[in-house]
Amino acid sequence: MVYELAIIGAGAVGALLAREASRAGLKVLVLEAEADVASGSSKANSAIVHGGYAEGPETLKGRLCAQGRARFPELERELGFGFRPIGSLVLARDLPEDRARLEALLARGLANGLRDLRIVEGPELRELEPAASPEYGLALYCAGAGICSPWDLAIAALEAAIGRGAELELRRPVEAVRRIPSGEAPGGGFWELEAGGFAYRALAVANAAGLGAEGLDRLAGLEPPRTGARNGQYIVLDRGTGGLVGHVLFQLPGPLGKGILVTPTYQGNLLVGPDAKELEAAEDPAAMLGSDAERLGRIFESARRVVPSLSLERAIRSFTGLRCAAEDGDFHVGEAEPERAPGWFHALGIQSPGLTASPAIASLLAGQAAAYLGRGPSAAGPGLEEDAPRRPLPPHLSRRPERLPPEAAKAAAALPPGECERLVCRCEQVREREIAECLDREPRCATLDGIKRRSRAGMGSCQGQFCRPRVIEFAQRQLGRELDGRERLRDLEALAAAGRPVARLSGPELRKLGRELEGRG
Ligand SMILES: Cc1cc2nc3c(=O)[nH]c(=O)nc-3n(C[C@H](O)[C@H](O)[C@H](O)COP(=O)(O)OP(=O)(O)OC[C@H]3O[C@@H](n4cnc5c(N)ncnc54)[C@H](O)[C@@H]3O)c2cc1C
């Protein structure tokens, strides 16, 4: 079997591309290295749908960010993954140099075609965001920027793509790439990809492998721009704390990124972070994803300057995300080197705002791949056949679900296994039947993390202490087999037992850190 388009990587870019390309009628295969989709940068980021003013139209990043953001309201209607345009504010002091920097951002945004951008100050700013420190007298306000559920974007896009016949193969790390000449194929040949002991053939390949993309380009015989990893740490507060602020609050951007932000999440938590640190190529990947108290302390102090009432009393955990940045800082999207590798497309260096830009990156790649395959240059553009309406998600996944009163919750948690109303997760109030619904949808998942992302079981304040055994027991009963990735769980436990740095700071550790920094330790 020869697929028309093989996509490597099931992050936001690969997933949206799979949807666009399958809507254009292409026979699509997605190969993902991990045991679940959205396992790279797309699962651990700030989840902001950026305004599109941080980079100008002279960069591909600037153009694709603005175009991508414009697609989110329509994508939310079509896929229902979770997007709310709550607006963003870049806060600045009322000083001439800060005003000049805000005006430069405003000018860039206008050049990118944005029309919902303006500078606000004084009482208007206070009214818009009462929680912001009065130290900040000015802000760039972007009304249409917002927050989303990033992994749900990838999951929903793949659900739609699979509904149109796209195939997804998990645990298929592409390890070898060959070009096979063929007079009948467009470009004079096709590609063979070796992944997880299997070989797959495709007329065209889209390399959307995030941090793995540069290496794959090299396997295909190309000389792509160098890329490097940069990590960023975060603090998450419990569900219900998101109301502390009404907007995504940024500080003025610095050389390594958009700075520490304070924002509600789509699910109603409060998110604080990230910082940014470039990593050496030789650095241990486990350490790249770890958190440390020193950096988290600096993040908290920086965020507290913006929101003085911020406290870590309801912090539940830290996490770390890894960005992939090209040496020139821009995105590289399209057919990589048509002469040397016809039909090899890539999305390289997709750092922030890659999530925002992902719908535009996907459209660009789908259009180019369709043209390469002789399906016409606009075959994959927006305006193709509508997808069938998405099967509704369980109601507890909505942002403000009805919560059971304490007595009813206690009774539901005490129900015997097999009762569909039994509470598996007390903090997020997830029932057996809701986990069953999550397991019964494409893209299928059989990992603890995948169930957590789809159902929210384990996302609450106890961080899985109560629900982890219940989830494992129920999911294994439902699937009739062991969950995937249990080995990794055991590895992490072994790592912790051996005294190596644990990947995260827990809620109690963060609360202690907060008290120390507030001088109440
Ligand atoms: C700390 C941080 C904060 C961010 N905040 C924002 C934000 O607020 N807004 C925003 O717009 N963007 C943000 N971003 C950027 C955004 O998260 C990324 O640009 C986006 O998720 C990239 O998606 P992707 O699909 O290109 O890559 P990924 O999500 O990394 O997906 C790549 C996939 O390829 C797979 N893969 C890798 N190698 C192979 C292989 N050999 N074979 C098969 N599969 C392979 C990986 O397992 C992974 O699933 C942030 C990023 C970080 C890290």
XYZ file of C-alpha atoms and ligand atoms in Angstrom:
574
model
C 0.000 0.000 0.000
C 1.355 3.432 -0.928
C -0.168 6.331 1.041
C -0.392 9.716 -0.630
C 0.831 11.603 2.426
C 2.678 10.208 5.450
C 2.784 12.657 8.356
C 5.479 12.143 10.980
C 4.369 13.412 14.394
C 0.902 13.726 15.925
C 1.259 17.085 17.679
C -0.991 20.045 16.887
C 0.670 20.544 13.486
C 0.572 16.893 12.382
C -2.998 16.427 13.647
C -4.413 19.512 11.931
C -2.516 18.628 8.762
C -4.020 15.118 8.853
C -7.466 16.698 9.056
C -6.857 19.200 6.234
C -5.230 16.648 3.945
C -7.937 14.052 4.496
C -10.588 16.724 3.848
C -8.826 17.282 0.516
C -9.321 13.591 -0.229
C -5.707 12.476 0.291
C -4.969 9.008 1.647
C -3.177 9.946 4.877
C -1.035 8.005 7.353
C 0.179 9.512 10.644
C 3.186 7.933 12.378
C 3.713 8.918 16.012
C 6.686 7.780 18.100
C 4.895 7.805 21.447
C 2.022 5.718 22.809
C -0.413 8.631 22.486
C -0.969 11.710 20.339
C 0.021 15.236 21.488
C 2.964 13.873 23.435
C 5.509 16.586 22.554
C 5.369 20.395 22.888
C 1.632 20.296 22.201
C 0.884 18.819 25.614
C 2.986 21.119 27.821
C 2.767 24.792 26.927
C 0.977 27.993 27.958
C -2.060 27.151 25.787
C -2.406 30.759 24.666
C -3.889 31.643 21.305
C -1.592 34.589 20.777
C -2.696 37.861 19.247
C -0.126 37.830 16.442
C 1.794 41.058 17.168
C 5.023 39.686 18.680
C 6.624 39.090 15.270
C 6.170 41.207 12.161
C 5.035 40.162 8.662
C 8.654 39.909 7.497
C 8.841 36.599 9.392
C 6.898 33.456 8.521
C 6.226 33.109 12.250
C 4.505 36.507 12.342
C 2.358 35.835 9.275
C 1.347 32.315 10.290
C 0.578 33.330 13.868
C -1.856 36.035 12.734
C -3.446 33.734 10.139
C -3.623 30.855 12.608
C -5.306 32.891 15.319
C -7.977 34.021 12.847
C -8.931 30.355 12.349
C -9.581 29.494 16.023
C -13.229 30.621 16.320
C -14.152 28.546 13.238
C -12.086 25.571 14.461
C -13.818 25.737 17.828
C -17.211 25.624 16.090
C -16.110 22.670 13.956
C -14.145 20.640 16.497
C -15.313 21.830 19.932
C -11.860 21.290 21.457
C -12.006 24.260 23.823
C -11.122 27.852 22.897
C -12.165 31.067 24.633
C -11.120 34.488 23.340
C -10.723 36.166 26.743
C -8.289 38.805 25.445
C -4.684 39.474 26.406
C -2.837 42.417 27.954
C 0.878 43.133 27.621
C 1.467 45.203 30.749
C 4.042 47.987 30.857
C 5.011 50.861 33.097
C 3.918 54.327 32.059
C 7.424 55.320 30.983
C 8.482 56.619 27.561
C 10.680 53.585 26.785
C 7.939 51.098 27.726
C 5.330 53.037 25.746
C 7.661 52.960 22.727
C 7.993 49.174 23.037
C 4.219 48.732 23.252
C 3.777 50.979 20.227
C 6.282 48.863 18.293
C 4.228 45.743 19.139
C 1.048 47.557 18.105
C 2.620 48.569 14.774
C 3.682 44.963 14.125
C 0.209 43.699 14.874
C -1.360 46.239 12.531
C 1.138 45.242 9.831
C -0.003 41.623 10.343
C -3.561 42.733 9.635
C -4.896 42.630 13.227
C -7.849 44.912 13.921
C -8.583 44.153 17.580
C -5.473 45.664 19.071
C -5.013 48.942 20.974
C -3.159 50.548 23.836
C -5.197 50.993 27.026
C -4.177 52.953 30.085
C -5.211 54.463 33.402
C -8.780 53.801 34.609
C -9.686 51.726 31.535
C -6.818 49.342 32.278
C -7.780 49.179 35.989
C -11.350 48.351 35.031
C -10.308 45.717 32.504
C -7.935 43.971 34.896
C -8.352 45.001 38.537
C -5.900 42.301 39.708
C -2.960 43.811 37.790
C -0.490 45.820 39.861
C -1.016 49.607 39.672
C 2.725 49.723 38.902
C 1.646 48.990 35.331
C -0.063 52.024 33.850
C -0.199 50.915 30.210
C -1.052 47.801 28.268
C -1.421 46.505 24.758
C -4.909 44.979 24.666
C -5.760 42.290 22.119
C -9.445 41.438 22.429
C -9.414 38.270 20.278
C -6.433 36.502 21.851
C -7.400 33.670 24.159
C -6.874 30.359 25.843
C -7.438 26.836 24.594
C -7.038 23.200 25.491
C -3.982 22.332 23.380
C -3.975 18.552 23.546
C -7.714 18.507 22.846
C -7.012 20.456 19.650
C -4.753 17.634 18.425
C -7.128 14.919 19.669
C -10.188 16.535 18.040
C -8.383 17.141 14.728
C -7.250 13.516 14.599
C -10.700 12.285 15.531
C -12.025 14.157 12.477
C -9.171 12.941 10.245
C -9.671 9.307 11.291
C -13.390 9.762 10.589
C -12.381 10.582 7.010
C -10.187 7.525 6.629
C -6.785 8.774 7.843
C -4.781 6.069 9.617
C -2.860 6.665 12.830
C -0.057 4.391 14.024
C 1.238 4.959 17.556
C 4.621 3.773 18.926
C 6.128 4.181 15.474
C 9.307 6.265 15.837
C 10.566 6.842 12.297
C 14.163 5.632 12.343
C 15.132 5.258 8.677
C 14.106 7.049 5.482
C 14.685 5.887 1.906
C 13.837 7.406 -1.462
C 12.685 4.750 -3.961
C 12.749 5.808 -7.635
C 9.558 5.187 -9.612
C 8.711 6.613 -13.028
C 4.990 6.623 -12.208
C 5.158 8.581 -8.958
C 5.051 12.393 -8.839
C 8.585 13.746 -8.486
C 9.971 10.449 -9.859
C 9.755 8.371 -6.701
C 8.226 7.645 -3.333
C 9.416 7.535 0.244
C 9.845 4.515 2.457
C 9.817 5.107 6.207
C 10.951 2.518 8.730
C 9.224 2.887 12.053
C 9.003 0.512 15.012
C 9.962 -2.492 12.893
C 7.474 -1.733 10.080
C 8.000 -0.139 6.648
C 5.525 2.375 5.202
C 5.478 3.871 1.713
C 4.130 7.278 0.727
C 4.254 9.565 -2.310
C 4.854 12.573 -0.065
C 6.018 12.997 3.536
C 5.298 15.823 5.981
C 7.832 15.915 8.770
C 6.009 17.504 11.726
C 8.122 15.810 14.379
C 8.800 18.823 16.605
C 12.121 18.286 18.373
C 12.755 15.257 16.153
C 12.218 17.137 12.878
C 15.805 18.250 12.212
C 17.132 14.690 12.652
C 14.502 13.307 10.274
C 15.358 15.916 7.641
C 18.964 14.754 7.895
C 17.891 11.109 7.501
C 16.203 12.223 4.272
C 19.537 13.610 3.060
C 18.788 17.301 3.695
C 20.752 20.021 5.430
C 18.079 21.818 7.423
C 18.666 24.794 9.715
C 19.999 23.753 13.115
C 17.399 23.561 15.865
C 17.818 23.472 19.630
C 15.686 22.806 22.676
C 14.651 25.438 25.177
C 12.670 24.533 28.268
C 10.168 26.503 30.301
C 8.799 25.761 33.781
C 5.298 26.449 35.108
C 3.235 26.431 38.290
C -0.400 25.270 38.106
C -3.023 26.244 40.695
C -6.153 24.250 41.435
C -9.347 24.388 39.379
C -11.413 27.418 40.356
C -8.444 29.764 40.814
C -8.481 30.985 37.199
C -10.926 33.765 38.067
C -8.154 35.707 39.823
C -7.450 37.359 36.460
C -9.757 37.965 33.536
C -7.171 38.057 30.737
C -3.916 36.540 29.659
C -1.421 38.849 31.371
C 1.988 39.239 29.760
C 4.960 41.361 30.641
C 7.002 43.008 27.909
C 8.784 40.264 25.903
C 12.483 39.526 26.377
C 15.153 37.976 24.118
C 14.181 34.366 24.984
C 10.444 34.714 24.649
C 7.263 36.317 25.793
C 8.174 36.384 29.476
C 6.306 35.116 32.538
C 2.550 35.180 32.098
C -0.370 34.797 34.468
C -3.492 33.350 32.903
C -6.608 31.326 33.554
C -6.577 28.010 31.729
C -9.483 26.816 29.625
C -10.403 24.425 32.450
C -10.439 27.169 35.105
C -7.040 26.677 36.758
C -4.504 29.477 37.063
C -1.228 29.041 35.177
C 1.975 30.938 35.959
C 5.132 30.729 33.816
C 7.128 29.904 31.760
C 10.724 30.966 32.065
C 13.111 29.978 29.274
C 16.446 28.203 29.342
C 18.478 27.082 26.358
C 19.702 23.514 26.736
C 22.990 22.007 25.702
C 22.725 19.235 23.113
C 24.278 16.757 25.540
C 21.902 17.546 28.399
C 19.969 14.632 29.924
C 16.391 14.603 28.549
C 15.028 13.670 32.017
C 16.654 16.795 33.450
C 15.193 18.887 30.590
C 11.704 17.998 31.795
C 12.400 18.389 35.494
C 11.401 21.407 37.587
C 13.475 23.093 40.251
C 12.504 25.236 43.189
C 14.962 28.007 42.354
C 13.537 28.683 38.903
C 9.957 28.253 40.096
C 10.639 30.737 42.903
C 11.854 33.317 40.385
C 8.773 32.674 38.245
C 6.478 33.222 41.245
C 8.255 36.452 42.217
C 8.105 37.785 38.688
C 4.395 36.915 38.414
C 3.663 38.492 41.807
C 4.977 41.819 40.541
C 2.204 41.676 37.929
C -0.529 40.270 40.198
C 0.318 41.194 43.804
C -2.533 39.076 45.222
C -1.076 35.911 43.672
C -0.327 33.236 46.257
C 0.764 29.616 45.953
C -1.664 28.429 48.653
C -3.672 26.536 46.016
C -0.737 25.418 43.869
C -1.091 21.781 42.839
C 1.973 21.054 40.730
C 4.738 22.267 38.473
C 5.483 21.119 34.946
C 8.007 21.801 32.221
C 7.609 22.156 28.469
C 10.231 21.844 25.726
C 10.266 24.161 22.721
C 12.097 23.490 19.492
C 13.695 26.646 18.075
C 15.588 27.059 14.781
C 18.861 28.999 14.875
C 17.365 31.935 12.962
C 14.344 31.949 15.295
C 11.842 31.645 12.445
C 9.524 28.826 11.354
C 10.536 26.708 8.336
C 7.455 25.334 6.621
C 6.993 23.834 3.154
C 8.765 21.548 0.692
C 12.222 21.466 2.252
C 14.525 21.049 -0.783
C 12.493 20.151 -3.910
C 15.597 19.336 -5.994
C 17.228 17.039 -3.489
C 14.132 15.548 -1.809
C 10.986 15.966 -3.921
C 7.806 15.517 -1.927
C 9.508 15.917 1.487
C 7.703 18.669 3.390
C 8.586 19.885 6.842
C 7.520 22.110 9.736
C 10.765 22.910 11.515
C 11.558 25.196 14.461
C 7.904 25.394 15.518
C 8.396 27.109 18.844
C 5.876 29.503 20.380
C 3.495 30.682 18.895
C 3.370 27.342 17.074
C 0.117 26.280 18.654
C -1.574 29.468 17.488
C -0.010 29.137 14.058
C -0.749 25.395 13.745
C -3.965 25.749 11.684
C -2.150 28.028 9.217
C 0.929 25.770 9.092
C -1.359 22.808 8.404
C -3.186 24.634 5.588
C 0.072 25.704 3.987
C 1.492 22.171 4.069
C -1.748 20.524 2.960
C -2.054 22.925 0.016
C 1.537 22.343 -1.073
C 1.319 18.567 -0.678
C -1.963 18.452 -2.631
C -0.372 20.519 -5.413
C 2.675 18.230 -5.472
C 0.366 15.223 -5.795
C -1.453 16.876 -8.693
C -4.610 17.679 -6.736
C -4.465 21.414 -7.572
C -2.897 24.221 -5.536
C -6.047 25.141 -3.649
C -7.416 21.646 -3.192
C -6.673 21.602 0.512
C -7.637 25.159 1.379
C -10.390 26.017 3.807
C -13.943 25.755 2.492
C -13.793 22.051 1.743
C -16.534 19.656 2.726
C -17.641 20.063 6.331
C -16.743 17.353 8.812
C -19.624 15.493 10.419
C -20.561 17.177 13.735
C -18.334 15.923 16.546
C -19.854 13.522 19.025
C -20.423 15.637 22.159
C -17.823 15.336 24.910
C -18.835 14.185 28.393
C -20.383 17.184 30.199
C -17.830 17.150 33.040
C -15.226 18.365 30.551
C -16.972 21.705 30.144
C -15.308 24.574 31.961
C -17.814 25.006 34.777
C -19.522 21.673 35.232
C -22.116 21.162 37.932
C -20.282 19.719 40.929
C -21.796 17.098 43.204
C -22.331 18.338 46.772
C -19.856 16.744 49.253
C -22.254 14.086 50.625
C -23.324 12.961 47.138
C -19.672 12.900 46.011
C -18.740 10.730 49.001
C -21.567 8.314 48.193
C -20.610 8.182 44.498
C -16.961 7.470 45.382
C -18.091 4.586 47.620
C -20.064 2.823 44.855
C -18.632 -0.586 43.896
C -16.486 -0.995 40.766
C -18.664 -1.549 37.693
C -21.283 1.069 38.715
C -21.205 3.644 35.924
C -21.887 6.505 38.384
C -18.932 5.527 40.579
C -16.535 8.448 41.070
C -13.117 7.400 39.904
C -11.541 10.829 40.488
C -12.792 12.833 43.457
C -11.015 16.138 42.757
C -12.294 16.500 39.192
C -15.409 14.391 39.824
C -14.914 11.945 36.962
C -17.180 8.901 36.821
C -16.558 5.431 35.378
C -18.950 6.104 32.506
C -17.009 9.241 31.536
C -13.730 7.326 31.363
C -15.538 4.676 29.312
C -16.649 7.392 26.873
C -13.076 8.705 26.566
C -11.758 5.196 25.863
C -14.404 4.681 23.214
C -13.339 7.553 20.925
C -10.696 8.080 18.275
C -7.806 8.541 18.564
C -7.782 5.543 20.930
C -5.600 5.755 23.985
C -4.428 3.195 26.467
C -2.024 5.200 28.630
C -2.634 6.688 32.045
C -1.533 10.101 30.767
C -3.819 9.829 27.743
C -6.811 9.022 29.949
C -5.880 11.915 32.224
C -5.777 14.377 29.318
C -9.045 13.131 27.850
C -11.050 12.718 31.085
C -9.230 15.036 33.570
C -9.000 12.152 36.065
C -5.772 12.905 37.957
C -5.619 16.610 37.060
C -6.920 17.805 40.439
C -5.363 18.776 43.731
C -4.395 15.255 44.868
C -2.623 14.691 41.531
C -3.794 11.137 41.120
C -3.112 9.843 44.651
C -6.753 8.764 45.001
C -7.715 8.038 41.427
C -4.629 6.491 39.852
C -5.334 2.908 41.058
C -9.038 3.326 40.223
C -8.298 4.592 36.707
C -5.831 1.785 36.054
C -8.234 -0.846 37.401
C -11.239 0.489 35.470
C -9.399 1.126 32.193
C -7.777 -2.307 32.224
C -11.128 -3.935 32.930
C -12.680 -1.934 30.071
C -9.837 -2.557 27.602
C -9.277 -6.148 28.687
C -5.502 -5.642 28.897
C -2.683 -3.756 30.673
C -2.377 -0.055 30.024
C 0.440 1.049 27.725
C 3.244 3.003 29.310
C 3.051 1.266 32.706
C 6.778 0.583 32.222
C 7.410 4.316 32.102
C 5.417 4.823 35.269
C 7.581 2.258 36.984
C 10.718 3.971 35.605
C 9.686 7.301 37.079
C 9.029 5.651 40.418
C 12.452 3.964 40.238
C 14.051 7.315 39.361
C 12.432 8.966 42.363
C 13.423 6.080 44.647
C 17.034 6.366 43.460
C 17.113 9.990 44.591
C 17.410 11.460 41.087
C 15.665 14.838 40.611
C 11.944 14.175 40.456
C 10.229 15.632 37.464
C 7.876 17.919 39.385
C 7.334 19.890 42.542
C 4.187 18.770 44.333
C 1.443 21.046 45.665
C 2.764 20.945 49.271
C 6.307 21.740 48.064
C 5.053 24.682 46.027
C 2.934 25.970 48.898
C 5.993 25.824 51.187
C 8.038 27.662 48.553
C 5.345 30.343 48.276
C 5.252 30.876 52.055
C 9.042 31.144 52.230
C 9.105 33.703 49.457
C 6.307 35.682 51.016
C 8.386 35.769 54.206
C 5.900 33.681 56.153
C 7.986 30.483 56.149
C 6.985 26.117 27.322
C 6.218 26.326 26.046
C 5.200 27.279 25.971
C 4.504 27.480 24.789
N 3.423 28.304 24.782
C 2.721 28.467 23.650
C 1.562 29.275 23.632
O 1.100 29.754 24.674
N 0.948 29.482 22.453
C 1.414 28.977 21.301
O 0.853 29.277 20.265
N 2.476 28.144 21.289
C 3.126 27.870 22.434
N 4.190 27.027 22.457
C 4.602 26.389 21.229
C 3.733 25.189 20.889
O 3.528 24.372 22.011
C 4.446 24.402 19.796
O 4.860 25.278 18.795
C 3.520 23.373 19.165
O 2.937 22.568 20.161
C 4.329 22.537 18.204
O 3.515 21.507 17.702
P 4.158 20.420 16.765
O 3.054 19.562 16.306
O 5.030 21.074 15.759
O 5.197 19.628 17.686
P 4.959 18.579 18.870
O 3.737 18.864 19.629
O 6.241 18.518 19.619
O 4.703 17.222 18.106
C 5.730 16.509 17.477
C 5.397 15.032 17.579
O 6.326 14.308 16.795
C 6.628 13.106 17.470
N 7.914 12.625 16.958
C 9.153 13.129 17.190
N 10.079 12.403 16.530
C 9.416 11.415 15.868
C 9.810 10.351 15.015
N 11.102 10.138 14.694
N 8.858 9.533 14.520
C 7.544 9.718 14.820
N 7.117 10.728 15.627
C 8.039 11.560 16.132
C 6.657 13.514 18.927
O 6.479 12.385 19.783
C 5.509 14.500 19.002
O 4.301 13.876 19.358
C 4.873 26.768 23.639
C 5.874 25.799 23.715
C 6.489 25.534 24.925
C 7.422 24.402 25.029
